[in-house]
Amino acid sequence: GAVVSQHPSWVICKSGTSVKIECRSLDFQATTMFWYRQFPKQSLMLMATSNEGSKATYEQGVEKDKFLINHASLTLSTLTVTSAHPEDSSFYICSARDRRGGERLETQYFGPGTRLLVL
Amino acid sequence: AQSVTQLDSHVSVSEGTPVLLRCNYSSSYSPSLFWYVQHPNKGLQLLLKYTSAATLVKGINGFEAEFKKSETSFHLTKPSAHMSDAAEYFCVVSMDTGRRALTFGSGTRLQVQP
């Protein structure tokens, strides 16, 4: 299968600072990537859809000014948590759509996740 | 609108016995359905997927799932559990059109007893 990487794998920051998380598709191009958030012992919740060359689409209740998404190229999307606060501490996971083989065979591959702790 | 319900939050089996993880879905159109596994402190791995081809889908590590439209179910099974199968399992449905975002079930934690 395809490989998606995330960097950093974990980060600790002070309240009020901004944190940038990178998501890369290593062996395929992804016009669409997704950002999820997972709280301990809970499921993944979709935050936003990252579209190459256009604005991200945010899910209801997700603050777009707080969670800035930039899909700079066909292999890179970044999520910036601005002015982070302790309640932003979570596990952030990205995925990328692999559309090689056509729409019917399309699969999403997930990054390993980034654990954010805001003190 | 689409949704997925995992009927058991926790399943415990003995090593060598069958595994059944239950999932029901709701979707306005013909869905694409997936099972993903998440081991502790690791990323999500795709086990198998259904995309309107054969209703019985075989995946990795001996897992398989059967799509039953009449029951709106997509249960995950394995004939014989292994200790390494202990993990969190997510049933997932894909948005039918457009950006195809995934909707995750709440997850089922599988425990395998020696």
XYZ file of N, CA and C in Angstrom:
699
model
N 0.809 -1.206 0.000
C 0.000 0.000 0.000
C 0.840 1.252 0.000
N 0.182 2.396 -0.127
C 0.862 3.682 -0.175
C 1.267 4.123 1.235
N 2.195 5.066 1.286
C 2.730 5.519 2.567
C 2.437 7.001 2.758
N 1.942 7.306 3.948
C 1.697 8.690 4.339
C 2.476 8.956 5.625
N 3.223 10.032 5.628
C 4.014 10.352 6.823
C 3.482 11.610 7.484
N 3.737 11.723 8.765
C 3.392 12.923 9.521
C 4.595 13.354 10.342
N 4.736 14.670 10.453
C 5.832 15.197 11.261
C 5.390 16.463 11.974
N 5.647 16.590 13.240
C 6.351 15.624 14.096
C 5.414 14.522 14.573
N 5.955 13.519 15.200
C 5.133 12.441 15.737
C 4.542 12.844 17.088
N 5.244 13.711 17.787
C 4.675 14.245 19.013
C 5.277 15.622 19.283
N 4.530 16.457 19.951
C 5.005 17.800 20.251
C 4.378 18.292 21.547
N 5.206 18.935 22.343
C 4.766 19.589 23.573
C 5.020 21.075 23.417
N 4.021 21.878 23.695
C 4.212 23.314 23.540
C 3.516 24.062 24.676
N 3.880 25.325 24.811
C 3.266 26.174 25.829
C 1.975 26.763 25.294
N 1.070 27.026 26.183
C -0.190 27.647 25.818
C 0.055 28.993 25.139
N -0.633 29.238 24.040
C -0.490 30.492 23.310
C 0.417 30.415 22.104
N 1.180 29.361 22.000
C 2.061 29.211 20.835
C 1.331 28.495 19.711
N 1.927 28.526 18.519
C 1.355 27.851 17.357
C 2.190 26.631 17.008
N 1.522 25.627 16.529
C 2.191 24.364 16.185
C 1.797 23.963 14.772
N 2.787 23.591 13.969
C 2.522 23.154 12.598
C 2.778 21.660 12.475
N 1.833 20.968 11.872
C 1.945 19.529 11.636
C 1.926 19.294 10.128
N 2.870 18.501 9.653
C 2.960 18.209 8.224
C 2.443 16.807 7.910
N 1.792 16.704 6.775
C 1.308 15.415 6.287
C 1.793 15.263 4.847
N 2.505 14.184 4.587
C 3.059 13.969 3.244
C 2.666 12.609 2.689
N 2.286 12.587 1.432
C 2.116 11.326 0.721
C 3.447 11.041 0.029
N 4.051 9.904 0.366
C 5.433 9.666 -0.036
C 5.581 9.072 -1.426
N 4.617 8.291 -1.870
C 4.797 7.626 -3.154
C 3.602 7.780 -4.084
N 2.770 8.775 -3.789
C 1.679 9.073 -4.702
C 1.256 10.521 -4.499
N 0.554 11.034 -5.478
C 0.070 12.402 -5.382
C -1.354 12.403 -4.856
N -1.631 13.339 -3.994
C -2.942 13.396 -3.354
C -3.533 14.793 -3.500
N -4.537 14.921 -4.345
C -5.193 16.218 -4.476
C -6.067 16.524 -3.264
N -6.422 15.468 -2.543
C -7.259 15.645 -1.362
C -6.650 14.920 -0.180
N -6.523 15.625 0.913
C -6.104 15.034 2.182
C -7.125 15.412 3.237
N -7.159 14.657 4.299
C -8.124 14.893 5.368
C -7.392 14.988 6.705
N -7.933 15.800 7.578
C -7.399 15.919 8.930
C -8.445 15.471 9.934
N -8.016 14.579 10.833
C -8.892 14.043 11.865
C -8.298 14.352 13.235
N -9.178 14.278 14.222
C -8.763 14.452 15.599
C -9.305 13.277 16.399
N -8.476 12.747 17.283
C -8.895 11.606 18.088
C -8.588 11.860 19.539
N -9.617 11.870 20.377
C -9.429 11.990 21.813
C -9.198 10.602 22.390
N -8.580 10.528 23.568
C -8.267 9.225 24.165
C -9.486 8.318 24.235
N -9.288 7.098 23.794
C -10.313 6.060 23.840
C -11.574 6.444 23.054
N -11.425 7.316 22.084
C -12.563 7.690 21.262
C -12.239 7.477 19.786
N -13.251 7.667 18.970
C -13.083 7.470 17.543
C -12.482 8.710 16.888
N -12.233 8.602 15.607
C -11.702 9.735 14.857
C -12.836 10.645 14.414
N -12.600 11.937 14.536
C -13.581 12.917 14.095
C -12.961 13.746 12.973
N -13.639 13.813 11.852
C -13.130 14.592 10.737
C -13.172 16.071 11.079
N -12.043 16.732 10.881
C -11.954 18.169 11.126
C -12.159 18.956 9.839
N -11.420 18.532 8.806
C -11.453 19.322 7.575
C -10.909 18.513 6.416
N -11.277 18.949 5.224
C -10.774 18.379 3.983
C -9.824 19.381 3.357
N -8.636 18.917 3.061
C -7.594 19.774 2.504
C -7.528 19.557 0.996
N -7.706 20.606 0.237
C -7.748 20.518 -1.217
C -6.558 21.256 -1.822
N -5.807 20.558 -2.643
C -4.643 21.172 -3.283
C -5.060 22.328 -4.159
N -4.482 23.479 -3.903
C -4.732 24.650 -4.725
C -5.995 25.413 -4.399
N -6.697 25.021 -3.364
C -7.903 25.755 -2.982
C -8.094 25.711 -1.469
N -9.113 26.410 -1.017
C -9.331 26.495 0.428
C -9.811 25.163 0.984
N -9.483 24.950 2.239
C -9.935 23.741 2.919
C -11.428 23.832 3.232
N -12.034 22.685 3.350
C -13.447 22.597 3.741
C -13.505 22.103 5.179
N -14.074 22.900 6.067
C -14.097 22.572 7.488
C -15.438 21.959 7.882
N -15.383 21.025 8.813
C -16.605 20.437 9.348
C -17.247 21.415 10.327
N -18.526 21.211 10.528
C -19.259 22.085 11.434
C -18.654 22.038 12.824
N -18.459 23.206 13.402
C -17.924 23.286 14.748
C -16.413 23.405 14.820
N -15.727 23.284 13.700
C -14.262 23.409 13.680
C -13.901 24.831 13.276
N -13.119 25.499 14.118
C -12.762 26.893 13.862
C -11.668 26.976 12.807
N -11.986 27.547 11.677
C -11.004 27.607 10.595
C -9.865 28.574 10.900
N -10.128 29.563 11.738
C -9.060 30.498 12.082
C -8.105 29.914 13.120
N -8.552 28.889 13.799
C -7.710 28.256 14.805
C -6.904 27.106 14.186
N -7.526 26.393 13.292
C -6.879 25.253 12.644
C -6.673 25.608 11.166
N -5.498 26.171 10.888
C -5.196 26.628 9.538
C -4.652 25.478 8.708
N -5.219 25.290 7.545
C -4.799 24.205 6.671
C -4.306 24.781 5.354
N -3.149 24.279 4.933
C -2.556 24.695 3.667
C -2.128 23.452 2.900
N -2.662 23.322 1.691
C -2.302 22.177 0.844
C -1.403 22.709 -0.260
N -0.119 22.813 0.067
C 0.808 23.560 -0.780
C 1.172 22.839 -2.065
N 1.148 21.515 -2.032
C 1.537 20.760 -3.223
C 0.741 19.467 -3.256
N 0.957 18.680 -4.263
C 0.206 17.425 -4.402
C 0.656 16.349 -3.419
N 1.703 16.636 -2.653
C 2.170 15.647 -1.686
C 2.282 16.201 -0.275
N 1.837 17.417 -0.046
C 2.015 18.015 1.277
C 0.807 18.838 1.700
N 0.310 18.540 2.897
C -0.695 19.372 3.542
C -0.211 19.679 4.947
N -0.447 20.891 5.411
C -0.054 21.248 6.770
C -1.255 21.729 7.572
N -1.240 21.379 8.844
C -2.255 21.827 9.805
C -1.530 22.647 10.858
N -1.914 23.894 11.013
C -1.326 24.749 12.042
C -2.362 25.034 13.110
N -2.037 24.640 14.328
C -2.906 24.951 15.468
C -2.423 26.286 16.020
N -3.211 27.323 15.852
C -2.788 28.659 16.261
C -3.208 28.933 17.696
N -2.358 29.658 18.417
C -2.632 30.022 19.808
C -3.191 28.819 20.567
N -2.389 27.793 20.614
C -2.845 26.532 21.200
C -3.164 26.669 22.693
N -4.175 25.935 23.109
C -4.557 25.894 24.526
C -4.650 24.441 24.963
N -4.649 24.204 26.271
C -4.664 22.804 26.744
C -5.791 21.964 26.152
N -6.927 22.575 25.885
C -8.037 21.786 25.317
C -7.777 21.347 23.871
N -6.720 21.893 23.256
C -6.348 21.460 21.903
C -5.476 20.204 21.934
N -5.072 19.810 23.124
C -4.262 18.597 23.250
C -5.067 17.408 22.723
N -4.449 16.671 21.819
C -5.172 15.576 21.179
C -4.211 14.817 20.278
N -4.755 13.825 19.606
C -4.017 13.052 18.605
C -4.569 13.476 17.250
N -3.721 14.027 16.406
C -4.141 14.515 15.100
C -3.635 13.562 14.022
N -4.548 13.148 13.181
C -4.222 12.157 12.148
C -4.635 12.700 10.789
N -3.759 12.506 9.819
C -4.116 12.910 8.456
C -4.281 11.664 7.591
N -4.993 11.835 6.508
C -5.095 10.770 5.516
C -5.031 11.395 4.132
N -4.667 10.578 3.163
C -4.552 11.059 1.789
C -5.268 10.092 0.863
N -5.977 10.650 -0.093
C -6.698 9.832 -1.061
C -5.756 9.361 -2.149
N -5.707 8.037 -2.316
C -4.941 7.454 -3.407
C -5.924 7.060 -4.499
N -5.915 7.806 -5.572
C -6.891 7.578 -6.633
C -6.301 6.843 -7.825
N -5.105 6.312 -7.642
C -4.533 5.518 -8.727
C -5.393 4.271 -8.900
N -5.693 3.922 -10.072
C -6.557 2.776 -10.301
C -8.004 3.174 -10.488
N -8.268 4.471 -10.370
C -9.622 4.937 -10.626
C -10.443 5.080 -9.364
N -11.601 5.658 -9.527
C -12.444 6.012 -8.383
C -12.910 4.788 -7.612
N -13.187 3.711 -8.340
C -13.736 2.520 -7.691
C -12.721 1.877 -6.749
N -11.448 1.981 -7.090
C -10.409 1.357 -6.277
C -9.780 2.346 -5.298
N -10.338 3.517 -5.207
C -9.765 4.559 -4.360
C -9.675 4.119 -2.905
N -8.582 4.475 -2.281
C -8.350 4.126 -0.880
C -7.748 5.315 -0.168
N -8.089 5.456 1.092
C -7.445 6.464 1.921
C -6.386 5.793 2.779
N -5.200 6.391 2.788
C -4.116 5.896 3.622
C -3.849 6.924 4.714
N -3.595 6.408 5.899
C -3.470 7.269 7.057
C -2.021 7.447 7.486
N -1.731 8.637 7.966
C -0.453 8.882 8.600
C -0.425 8.270 9.988
N 0.734 8.217 10.618
C 0.870 7.604 11.942
C 0.343 8.469 13.076
N 0.006 9.717 12.764
C -0.556 10.586 13.788
C 0.483 11.456 14.475
N -0.006 12.543 15.033
C 0.820 13.480 15.808
C 0.135 13.722 17.137
N 0.853 13.440 18.201
C 0.282 13.672 19.529
C 0.702 15.054 20.003
N -0.268 15.896 20.279
C -0.015 17.271 20.726
C -0.413 17.420 22.180
N 0.518 17.952 22.971
C 0.243 18.256 24.370
C 0.531 19.732 24.598
N -0.474 20.452 25.007
C -0.335 21.890 25.265
C -0.349 22.111 26.771
N 0.711 22.699 27.261
C 0.824 22.904 28.708
C 0.287 24.259 29.142
N -27.225 11.659 4.335
C -26.411 11.502 5.539
C -25.995 10.043 5.687
N -24.895 9.838 6.317
C -24.410 8.483 6.502
C -23.927 8.331 7.934
N -23.975 7.102 8.422
C -23.491 6.831 9.769
C -23.103 5.374 9.865
N -22.362 5.057 10.891
C -21.980 3.672 11.115
C -22.011 3.410 12.604
N -22.542 2.247 12.968
C -22.683 1.870 14.369
C -21.940 0.574 14.630
N -21.000 0.636 15.549
C -20.334 -0.578 15.982
C -21.014 -1.025 17.258
N -21.537 -2.216 17.222
C -22.473 -2.650 18.252
C -21.789 -3.006 19.568
N -20.503 -3.275 19.530
C -19.788 -3.676 20.743
C -18.591 -2.758 20.938
N -18.471 -2.168 22.095
C -17.317 -1.319 22.364
C -16.102 -2.156 22.749
N -16.372 -3.372 23.234
C -15.283 -4.229 23.691
C -15.654 -5.687 23.443
N -14.727 -6.442 22.859
C -14.913 -7.867 22.623
C -13.680 -8.603 23.142
N -13.921 -9.665 23.880
C -12.825 -10.469 24.410
C -12.987 -11.900 23.938
N -11.931 -12.466 23.369
C -11.953 -13.846 22.891
C -10.695 -14.543 23.366
N -10.715 -15.853 23.309
C -9.531 -16.635 23.613
C -8.744 -16.879 22.331
N -7.447 -16.988 22.482
C -6.603 -17.255 21.319
C -7.048 -18.554 20.655
N -7.157 -18.503 19.315
C -7.561 -19.690 18.573
C -9.055 -19.811 18.337
N -9.844 -18.964 18.964
C -11.305 -18.983 18.766
C -11.709 -17.920 17.753
N -12.935 -18.049 17.198
C -13.352 -17.088 16.156
C -13.578 -15.683 16.708
N -13.423 -14.719 15.793
C -13.660 -13.319 16.117
C -14.834 -12.806 15.287
N -15.731 -12.074 15.947
C -16.835 -11.406 15.259
C -16.951 -9.993 15.803
N -16.736 -9.013 14.946
C -16.920 -7.609 15.312
C -18.050 -7.066 14.439
N -19.088 -6.548 15.101
C -20.302 -6.191 14.381
C -20.353 -4.721 13.994
N -20.917 -4.488 12.803
C -21.019 -3.121 12.288
C -22.293 -3.006 11.456
N -23.075 -1.978 11.721
C -24.230 -1.642 10.887
C -24.040 -0.235 10.338
N -24.525 -0.012 9.148
C -24.309 1.283 8.505
C -25.631 1.879 8.044
N -25.580 3.161 7.787
C -26.696 3.873 7.195
C -26.145 4.810 6.142
N -26.680 4.702 4.940
C -26.191 5.548 3.857
C -27.293 5.743 2.832
N -27.338 6.922 2.266
C -28.375 7.226 1.282
C -28.127 6.532 -0.044
N -26.887 6.231 -0.329
C -26.543 5.634 -1.606
C -25.785 4.339 -1.347
N -25.331 3.714 -2.405
C -24.514 2.518 -2.225
C -23.190 2.923 -1.599
N -22.916 2.419 -0.440
C -21.728 2.898 0.278
C -20.461 2.139 -0.099
N -19.353 2.762 0.211
C -18.084 2.051 0.291
C -17.812 1.858 1.779
N -17.454 0.659 2.153
C -17.256 0.337 3.569
C -15.856 -0.208 3.797
N -15.317 0.091 4.950
C -13.945 -0.282 5.275
C -13.877 -0.777 6.723
N -12.870 -1.581 6.964
C -12.451 -1.866 8.332
C -10.983 -1.458 8.455
N -10.717 -0.663 9.500
C -9.348 -0.262 9.810
C -8.995 -0.786 11.192
N -7.715 -1.055 11.417
C -7.234 -1.495 12.722
C -6.196 -0.481 13.216
N -6.241 -0.224 14.516
C -5.300 0.705 15.134
C -4.660 0.017 16.334
N -3.381 -0.270 16.217
C -2.653 -0.820 17.351
C -2.195 0.327 18.248
N -1.959 0.045 19.527
C -1.596 1.114 20.471
C -0.431 1.947 19.966
N -0.611 3.243 19.991
C 0.430 4.201 19.603
C 0.909 4.015 18.167
N 0.031 3.489 17.334
C 0.387 3.332 15.927
C -0.720 3.896 15.051
N -0.408 4.052 13.774
C -1.388 4.601 12.847
C -2.429 3.578 12.448
N -3.384 4.038 11.685
C -4.460 3.183 11.203
C -4.010 2.370 10.003
N -4.387 1.111 10.000
C -4.045 0.238 8.890
C -5.331 -0.299 8.272
N -5.407 -0.261 6.953
C -6.580 -0.777 6.261
C -6.567 -2.298 6.282
N -7.651 -2.887 6.794
C -7.797 -4.342 6.805
C -8.438 -4.836 5.513
N -9.533 -4.182 5.136
C -10.249 -4.573 3.933
C -11.249 -3.489 3.573
N -11.768 -3.589 2.327
C -12.758 -2.611 1.893
C -13.756 -3.247 0.947
N -14.969 -2.725 0.966
C -16.036 -3.139 0.071
C -16.389 -1.956 -0.817
N -16.378 -2.196 -2.131
C -16.708 -1.115 -3.065
C -17.633 -1.621 -4.155
N -18.695 -2.310 -3.781
C -19.769 -2.774 -4.662
C -19.356 -3.888 -5.608
N -18.300 -4.564 -5.320
C -17.937 -5.749 -6.103
C -18.463 -6.972 -5.335
N -17.633 -7.948 -5.049
C -18.069 -9.132 -4.319
C -18.517 -8.760 -2.919
N -19.588 -9.385 -2.447
C -20.109 -9.044 -1.120
C -19.258 -9.616 0.002
N -18.528 -10.695 -0.267
C -17.614 -11.235 0.737
C -16.218 -10.713 0.404
N -15.683 -9.954 1.330
C -14.409 -9.286 1.091
C -13.346 -9.909 1.980
N -12.255 -10.293 1.375
C -11.139 -10.845 2.146
C -10.079 -9.770 2.339
N -9.548 -9.724 3.554
C -8.552 -8.721 3.855
C -7.241 -9.338 4.290
N -6.451 -8.531 4.954
C -5.155 -9.002 5.412
C -5.286 -9.749 6.739
N -4.269 -10.522 7.058
C -4.183 -11.219 8.351
C -5.361 -12.156 8.619
N -5.961 -12.678 7.570
C -7.019 -13.666 7.742
C -8.397 -13.109 8.037
N -8.543 -11.801 8.034
C -9.851 -11.190 8.285
C -10.698 -11.158 7.008
N -11.992 -11.220 7.189
C -12.915 -11.021 6.089
C -14.200 -10.391 6.609
N -14.954 -9.807 5.690
C -16.213 -9.171 6.061
C -17.224 -9.409 4.949
N -18.478 -9.505 5.348
C -19.539 -9.731 4.369
C -20.504 -8.561 4.365
N -20.724 -8.007 3.182
C -21.668 -6.909 3.017
C -23.058 -7.504 2.820
N -23.979 -7.161 3.722
C -25.357 -7.637 3.620
C -26.279 -6.431 3.534
N -26.719 -6.163 2.318
C -27.539 -4.970 2.095
C -28.867 -5.061 2.842
N -29.474 -6.252 2.855
C -30.782 -6.406 3.499
C -30.710 -6.138 5.000
N -29.560 -6.388 5.585
C -29.385 -6.175 7.024
C -28.592 -4.903 7.312
N -28.166 -4.210 6.283
C -27.284 -3.033 6.394
C -26.133 -3.314 7.351
N -25.489 -4.453 7.138
C -24.406 -4.846 8.032
C -23.121 -5.104 7.258
N -22.034 -5.019 7.969
C -20.703 -5.274 7.394
C -19.834 -5.802 8.534
N -20.166 -6.989 9.009
C -19.469 -7.561 10.168
C -18.095 -8.104 9.781
N -17.161 -7.951 10.682
C -15.780 -8.415 10.475
C -15.587 -9.735 11.203
N -14.986 -10.713 10.532
C -14.768 -12.012 11.150
C -13.358 -12.513 10.878
N -12.953 -13.446 11.757
C -11.691 -14.152 11.573
C -11.865 -15.514 12.223
N -11.474 -16.587 11.551
C -11.752 -17.930 12.088
C -11.017 -18.217 13.391
N -9.805 -17.705 13.530
C -8.996 -18.053 14.690
C -8.176 -16.838 15.133
N -8.444 -16.382 16.338
C -7.774 -15.174 16.829
C -6.336 -15.458 17.233
N -5.508 -14.457 16.994
C -4.104 -14.525 17.403
C -3.849 -13.394 18.387
N -2.871 -13.608 19.253
C -2.573 -12.576 20.251
C -2.288 -11.227 19.608
N -1.681 -11.239 18.446
C -1.321 -9.990 17.774
C -2.530 -9.253 17.204
N -3.701 -9.889 17.248
C -4.917 -9.224 16.751
C -5.484 -8.226 17.765
N -4.992 -8.260 18.975
C -5.492 -7.342 20.002
C -5.227 -5.905 19.576
N -6.300 -5.131 19.430
C -6.177 -3.755 18.915
C -7.562 -3.122 18.911
N -7.627 -1.892 18.408
C -8.900 -1.187 18.235
C -9.279 -1.307 16.762
N -10.526 -1.654 16.522
C -11.005 -1.837 15.151
C -12.113 -0.831 14.861
N -12.004 -0.208 13.689
C -12.978 0.804 13.293
C -13.674 0.393 11.996
N -14.995 0.437 12.026
C -15.799 0.275 10.826
C -16.033 1.670 10.256
N -15.872 1.803 8.962
C -15.864 3.138 8.354
C -16.702 3.126 7.079
N -17.465 4.182 6.878
C -18.243 4.331 5.649
C -17.765 5.580 4.929
N -17.709 5.476 3.610
C -17.228 6.600 2.810
C -18.398 7.418 2.304
N -18.220 8.741 2.345
C -19.220 9.615 1.764
C -19.385 9.221 0.302
N -20.620 9.181 -0.147
C -20.909 8.548 -1.415
C -20.382 9.295 -2.625
N -20.366 10.587 -2.550
C -19.956 11.359 -3.722
C -19.033 12.469 -3.272
N -18.466 13.132 -4.261
C -17.675 14.317 -3.955
C -16.372 13.990 -3.238
N -16.177 14.590 -2.093
C -14.853 14.498 -1.488
C -14.598 13.201 -0.737
N -15.650 12.371 -0.581
C -15.455 11.017 -0.037
C -14.758 11.015 1.312
N -15.151 11.908 2.175
C -14.629 11.875 3.538
C -15.155 10.627 4.230
N -14.417 10.157 5.201
C -14.785 8.942 5.909
C -15.515 9.267 7.201
N -16.518 8.458 7.497
C -17.211 8.539 8.782
C -16.860 7.294 9.575
N -16.297 7.498 10.761
C -15.824 6.389 11.577
C -16.875 5.947 12.585
N -16.917 4.635 12.815
C -17.671 4.131 13.944
C -16.928 4.429 15.230
N -17.545 4.107 16.325
C -16.978 4.434 17.636
C -15.825 3.521 18.031
N -15.652 2.432 17.298
C -14.538 1.544 17.570
C -14.901 0.366 18.454
N -14.227 -0.749 18.248
C -14.365 -1.934 19.092
C -12.978 -2.372 19.516
N -12.793 -2.449 20.802
C -11.501 -2.911 21.317
C -11.533 -4.421 21.429
N -10.641 -5.079 20.711
C -10.552 -6.532 20.744
C -9.443 -6.959 21.700
N -9.828 -7.771 22.648
C -8.863 -8.338 23.603
C -8.750 -9.825 23.317
N -7.539 -10.341 23.260
C -7.315 -11.752 22.994
C -6.633 -12.370 24.212
N -7.301 -13.330 24.814
C -6.783 -13.977 26.018
C -5.951 -15.198 25.645
N -4.864 -15.424 26.343
C -4.021 -16.606 26.017
C -4.714 -17.912 26.385
